[in-house]
Amino acid sequence: MRIAILAVDGSLLSAIAGLSDLFWITNQALRAPPEGVAGGLPDRAGSLFETIIVSSDGKPLRDPQGRSISVDGAFRDIGRCDAALATGMALGPDRLPPASDSIVQAAEWLKAVHRQGTLVGAACAGTFVVGEAGLLDGRRCTTTWWLHHAFKRRFPKARPVWGTALEEQDGIVTTGGPLSWVDLALHIIRRLAGPDIAKLAADISVADSLPLPQMIYAPRGFINTTDPLLLRAEQIIRHAAPGLTAEGLAKALTLSGRTLHRRLKELTDESPKEFITRVRIETACVLLETPGASVKQVALSCGYGEESAFRRAFAQITGMTPADYRRWSSGRAAGAAASHRVVENSQG
């Protein structure tokens, strides 16, 4: 299976090399699986994946740090490929991915190969290249959380989903985060070679085969800062009694139910019910990071009369149970504190 990895102006060498390495590691693991994991895997003496690094003109590029990115060929020369992947890239002075001829040519090439049935994928700011191709118009997608607002402004016809780690629609895969090329590679392996080989690749790489949503890393309420309506709605939900409905939220905002639904779809691609749930769960994340509150107390504080309904909604949004989230956030805080102490001791 042939995987083309794009090299364009601003591309990060680490992301290109990392993608290539992960497919290579998968080949090595298939040739000689670790003891105890060979069952169910195909017998394979050769390579399952071939990766090629391609640029607009077939010439090597310099990454943002001045390091050379070796290239195997030009877009026009490589022929058929099973997947074409755009990686992360450095941002320009305007805090946006660069607009250059190589990116325009890459966008046109992605559009052409997608028409031929190639699976197209992008990680982090690489999603802007796919957006330039028009391939995200009307399609669900994601990008790095701190580029979400800029992405919506640049591609108003796309349907970016806030805070998700990975989205796929119509053979186009997008992931968010500078290191999300790992998630992208594992998903492409799963799509092209099946879940067993994807699990092997994840286990060998010591990576999560199902990435956590980005929203748990972003500041709470980050997406709601883009519009006064979202901020007002968020405040109403945070202070509302349990049982607030979409109709109740519309009334509190002095809007019709239809207008509220239309405005939220335009701003966040959420229904009023989905918006209410997200705000409540974001609030719950803050409360769970505070020692002492029980899950039941947090559920009641966030507008859930039934703890079971709260647990279901929390798992759907965050990918974890409330108890798992508390352990995860506590572990991150403890790790940060330990790192701080190490730095202090080394300086002392």
PDB file of N, CA, C and O in Angstrom, residues 219-256:
ATOM      1  N   PRO A 219      -8.585  25.393  26.889  1.00  0.00           N
ATOM      2  CA  PRO A 219      -9.214  26.143  27.992  1.00  0.00           C
ATOM      3  C   PRO A 219     -10.725  25.986  27.939  1.00  0.00           C
ATOM      4  O   PRO A 219     -11.329  26.002  26.865  1.00  0.00           O
ATOM      5  N   ARG A 220     -11.337  25.839  29.095  1.00  0.00           N
ATOM      6  CA  ARG A 220     -12.793  25.665  29.146  1.00  0.00           C
ATOM      7  C   ARG A 220     -13.485  26.879  28.534  1.00  0.00           C
ATOM      8  O   ARG A 220     -13.157  28.020  28.841  1.00  0.00           O
ATOM      9  N   GLY A 221     -14.465  26.611  27.672  1.00  0.00           N
ATOM     10  CA  GLY A 221     -15.212  27.691  27.045  1.00  0.00           C
ATOM     11  C   GLY A 221     -14.484  28.389  25.913  1.00  0.00           C
ATOM     12  O   GLY A 221     -14.955  29.414  25.419  1.00  0.00           O
ATOM     13  N   PHE A 222     -13.353  27.833  25.449  1.00  0.00           N
ATOM     14  CA  PHE A 222     -12.543  28.488  24.423  1.00  0.00           C
ATOM     15  C   PHE A 222     -13.356  28.818  23.179  1.00  0.00           C
ATOM     16  O   PHE A 222     -13.283  29.924  22.645  1.00  0.00           O
ATOM     17  N   ILE A 223     -14.149  27.876  22.713  1.00  0.00           N
ATOM     18  CA  ILE A 223     -14.894  28.092  21.470  1.00  0.00           C
ATOM     19  C   ILE A 223     -15.977  29.158  21.646  1.00  0.00           C
ATOM     20  O   ILE A 223     -16.356  29.843  20.704  1.00  0.00           O
ATOM     21  N   ASN A 224     -16.466  29.338  22.871  1.00  0.00           N
ATOM     22  CA  ASN A 224     -17.567  30.272  23.095  1.00  0.00           C
ATOM     23  C   ASN A 224     -17.126  31.727  23.106  1.00  0.00           C
ATOM     24  O   ASN A 224     -17.964  32.635  23.168  1.00  0.00           O
ATOM     25  N   THR A 225     -15.804  31.972  23.061  1.00  0.00           N
ATOM     26  CA  THR A 225     -15.314  33.346  23.090  1.00  0.00           C
ATOM     27  C   THR A 225     -15.450  34.041  21.744  1.00  0.00           C
ATOM     28  O   THR A 225     -15.164  35.242  21.641  1.00  0.00           O
ATOM     29  N   THR A 226     -15.886  33.319  20.730  1.00  0.00           N
ATOM     30  CA  THR A 226     -15.918  33.892  19.381  1.00  0.00           C
ATOM     31  C   THR A 226     -17.154  34.738  19.121  1.00  0.00           C
ATOM     32  O   THR A 226     -17.180  35.486  18.149  1.00  0.00           O
ATOM     33  N   ASP A 227     -18.178  34.632  19.960  1.00  0.00           N
ATOM     34  CA  ASP A 227     -19.423  35.332  19.650  1.00  0.00           C
ATOM     35  C   ASP A 227     -20.176  35.657  20.939  1.00  0.00           C
ATOM     36  O   ASP A 227     -20.279  34.804  21.835  1.00  0.00           O
ATOM     37  N   PRO A 228     -20.744  36.867  21.054  1.00  0.00           N
ATOM     38  CA  PRO A 228     -21.494  37.242  22.265  1.00  0.00           C
ATOM     39  C   PRO A 228     -22.665  36.317  22.560  1.00  0.00           C
ATOM     40  O   PRO A 228     -22.980  36.071  23.726  1.00  0.00           O
ATOM     41  N   LEU A 229     -23.306  35.784  21.516  1.00  0.00           N
ATOM     42  CA  LEU A 229     -24.422  34.873  21.735  1.00  0.00           C
ATOM     43  C   LEU A 229     -23.963  33.620  22.475  1.00  0.00           C
ATOM     44  O   LEU A 229     -24.642  33.150  23.402  1.00  0.00           O
ATOM     45  N   LEU A 230     -22.804  33.086  22.090  1.00  0.00           N
ATOM     46  CA  LEU A 230     -22.297  31.884  22.747  1.00  0.00           C
ATOM     47  C   LEU A 230     -21.950  32.171  24.208  1.00  0.00           C
ATOM     48  O   LEU A 230     -22.217  31.346  25.088  1.00  0.00           O
ATOM     49  N   LEU A 231     -21.360  33.333  24.459  1.00  0.00           N
ATOM     50  CA  LEU A 231     -21.017  33.678  25.840  1.00  0.00           C
ATOM     51  C   LEU A 231     -22.263  33.837  26.699  1.00  0.00           C
ATOM     52  O   LEU A 231     -22.302  33.380  27.852  1.00  0.00           O
ATOM     53  N   ARG A 232     -23.292  34.488  26.161  1.00  0.00           N
ATOM     54  CA  ARG A 232     -24.550  34.639  26.908  1.00  0.00           C
ATOM     55  C   ARG A 232     -25.189  33.285  27.174  1.00  0.00           C
ATOM     56  O   ARG A 232     -25.646  32.995  28.282  1.00  0.00           O
ATOM     57  N   ALA A 233     -25.213  32.434  26.140  1.00  0.00           N
ATOM     58  CA  ALA A 233     -25.815  31.110  26.294  1.00  0.00           C
ATOM     59  C   ALA A 233     -25.055  30.291  27.331  1.00  0.00           C
ATOM     60  O   ALA A 233     -25.658  29.577  28.146  1.00  0.00           O
ATOM     61  N   GLU A 234     -23.728  30.387  27.306  1.00  0.00           N
ATOM     62  CA  GLU A 234     -22.922  29.648  28.275  1.00  0.00           C
ATOM     63  C   GLU A 234     -23.246  30.072  29.703  1.00  0.00           C
ATOM     64  O   GLU A 234     -23.406  29.228  30.593  1.00  0.00           O
ATOM     65  N   GLN A 235     -23.363  31.378  29.933  1.00  0.00           N
ATOM     66  CA  GLN A 235     -23.669  31.865  31.280  1.00  0.00           C
ATOM     67  C   GLN A 235     -25.056  31.411  31.739  1.00  0.00           C
ATOM     68  O   GLN A 235     -25.246  31.048  32.904  1.00  0.00           O
ATOM     69  N   ILE A 236     -26.009  31.428  30.825  1.00  0.00           N
ATOM     70  CA  ILE A 236     -27.365  30.972  31.177  1.00  0.00           C
ATOM     71  C   ILE A 236     -27.335  29.509  31.592  1.00  0.00           C
ATOM     72  O   ILE A 236     -27.928  29.113  32.601  1.00  0.00           O
ATOM     73  N   ILE A 237     -26.617  28.686  30.832  1.00  0.00           N
ATOM     74  CA  ILE A 237     -26.557  27.249  31.132  1.00  0.00           C
ATOM     75  C   ILE A 237     -25.861  27.007  32.466  1.00  0.00           C
ATOM     76  O   ILE A 237     -26.305  26.198  33.273  1.00  0.00           O
ATOM     77  N   ARG A 238     -24.767  27.724  32.708  1.00  0.00           N
ATOM     78  CA  ARG A 238     -24.003  27.514  33.950  1.00  0.00           C
ATOM     79  C   ARG A 238     -24.827  27.837  35.192  1.00  0.00           C
ATOM     80  O   ARG A 238     -24.614  27.246  36.248  1.00  0.00           O
ATOM     81  N   HIS A 239     -25.760  28.775  35.081  1.00  0.00           N
ATOM     82  CA  HIS A 239     -26.533  29.200  36.254  1.00  0.00           C
ATOM     83  C   HIS A 239     -27.981  28.712  36.226  1.00  0.00           C
ATOM     84  O   HIS A 239     -28.772  29.078  37.092  1.00  0.00           O
ATOM     85  N   ALA A 240     -28.309  27.872  35.235  1.00  0.00           N
ATOM     86  CA  ALA A 240     -29.682  27.389  35.109  1.00  0.00           C
ATOM     87  C   ALA A 240     -29.957  26.251  36.078  1.00  0.00           C
ATOM     88  O   ALA A 240     -29.057  25.534  36.511  1.00  0.00           O
ATOM     89  N   ALA A 241     -31.208  26.094  36.414  1.00  0.00           N
ATOM     90  CA  ALA A 241     -31.635  24.956  37.231  1.00  0.00           C
ATOM     91  C   ALA A 241     -31.548  23.685  36.396  1.00  0.00           C
ATOM     92  O   ALA A 241     -31.576  23.744  35.162  1.00  0.00           O
ATOM     93  N   PRO A 242     -31.419  22.523  37.041  1.00  0.00           N
ATOM     94  CA  PRO A 242     -31.413  21.257  36.292  1.00  0.00           C
ATOM     95  C   PRO A 242     -32.638  21.142  35.388  1.00  0.00           C
ATOM     96  O   PRO A 242     -33.721  21.625  35.718  1.00  0.00           O
ATOM     97  N   GLY A 243     -32.427  20.518  34.259  1.00  0.00           N
ATOM     98  CA  GLY A 243     -33.550  20.293  33.357  1.00  0.00           C
ATOM     99  C   GLY A 243     -33.732  21.363  32.306  1.00  0.00           C
ATOM    100  O   GLY A 243     -34.752  21.370  31.613  1.00  0.00           O
ATOM    101  N   LEU A 244     -32.768  22.297  32.159  1.00  0.00           N
ATOM    102  CA  LEU A 244     -32.889  23.315  31.116  1.00  0.00           C
ATOM    103  C   LEU A 244     -32.970  22.638  29.750  1.00  0.00           C
ATOM    104  O   LEU A 244     -32.145  21.805  29.404  1.00  0.00           O
ATOM    105  N   THR A 245     -33.975  23.014  28.973  1.00  0.00           N
ATOM    106  CA  THR A 245     -34.173  22.434  27.645  1.00  0.00           C
ATOM    107  C   THR A 245     -33.725  23.417  26.570  1.00  0.00           C
ATOM    108  O   THR A 245     -33.443  24.592  26.847  1.00  0.00           O
ATOM    109  N   ALA A 246     -33.685  22.933  25.333  1.00  0.00           N
ATOM    110  CA  ALA A 246     -33.347  23.808  24.216  1.00  0.00           C
ATOM    111  C   ALA A 246     -34.374  24.938  24.104  1.00  0.00           C
ATOM    112  O   ALA A 246     -34.010  26.091  23.830  1.00  0.00           O
ATOM    113  N   GLU A 247     -35.635  24.613  24.343  1.00  0.00           N
ATOM    114  CA  GLU A 247     -36.678  25.635  24.292  1.00  0.00           C
ATOM    115  C   GLU A 247     -36.478  26.670  25.391  1.00  0.00           C
ATOM    116  O   GLU A 247     -36.655  27.878  25.173  1.00  0.00           O
ATOM    117  N   GLY A 248     -36.101  26.195  26.583  1.00  0.00           N
ATOM    118  CA  GLY A 248     -35.851  27.111  27.689  1.00  0.00           C
ATOM    119  C   GLY A 248     -34.670  28.027  27.412  1.00  0.00           C
ATOM    120  O   GLY A 248     -34.693  29.220  27.759  1.00  0.00           O
ATOM    121  N   LEU A 249     -33.622  27.493  26.786  1.00  0.00           N
ATOM    122  CA  LEU A 249     -32.460  28.315  26.453  1.00  0.00           C
ATOM    123  C   LEU A 249     -32.839  29.362  25.418  1.00  0.00           C
ATOM    124  O   LEU A 249     -32.436  30.529  25.533  1.00  0.00           O
ATOM    125  N   ALA A 250     -33.618  28.973  24.411  1.00  0.00           N
ATOM    126  CA  ALA A 250     -34.047  29.929  23.384  1.00  0.00           C
ATOM    127  C   ALA A 250     -34.859  31.057  24.008  1.00  0.00           C
ATOM    128  O   ALA A 250     -34.669  32.241  23.684  1.00  0.00           O
ATOM    129  N   LYS A 251     -35.747  30.711  24.924  1.00  0.00           N
ATOM    130  CA  LYS A 251     -36.579  31.723  25.584  1.00  0.00           C
ATOM    131  C   LYS A 251     -35.721  32.675  26.406  1.00  0.00           C
ATOM    132  O   LYS A 251     -35.937  33.899  26.389  1.00  0.00           O
ATOM    133  N   ALA A 252     -34.736  32.136  27.127  1.00  0.00           N
ATOM    134  CA  ALA A 252     -33.854  32.977  27.947  1.00  0.00           C
ATOM    135  C   ALA A 252     -33.029  33.927  27.086  1.00  0.00           C
ATOM    136  O   ALA A 252     -32.647  35.018  27.540  1.00  0.00           O
ATOM    137  N   LEU A 253     -32.762  33.524  25.855  1.00  0.00           N
ATOM    138  CA  LEU A 253     -31.995  34.363  24.932  1.00  0.00           C
ATOM    139  C   LEU A 253     -32.904  35.248  24.084  1.00  0.00           C
ATOM    140  O   LEU A 253     -32.406  35.980  23.210  1.00  0.00           O
ATOM    141  N   THR A 254     -34.214  35.177  24.323  1.00  0.00           N
ATOM    142  CA  THR A 254     -35.241  35.911  23.557  1.00  0.00           C
ATOM    143  C   THR A 254     -35.127  35.626  22.058  1.00  0.00           C
ATOM    144  O   THR A 254     -35.176  36.522  21.226  1.00  0.00           O
ATOM    145  N   LEU A 255     -34.941  34.342  21.760  1.00  0.00           N
ATOM    146  CA  LEU A 255     -34.891  33.891  20.375  1.00  0.00           C
ATOM    147  C   LEU A 255     -35.924  32.803  20.164  1.00  0.00           C
ATOM    148  O   LEU A 255     -36.316  32.113  21.112  1.00  0.00           O
ATOM    149  N   SER A 256     -36.332  32.606  18.918  1.00  0.00           N
ATOM    150  CA  SER A 256     -37.166  31.448  18.619  1.00  0.00           C
ATOM    151  C   SER A 256     -36.292  30.202  18.619  1.00  0.00           C
ATOM    152  O   SER A 256     -35.076  30.283  18.441  1.00  0.00           O
TER     153      SER A 256
END
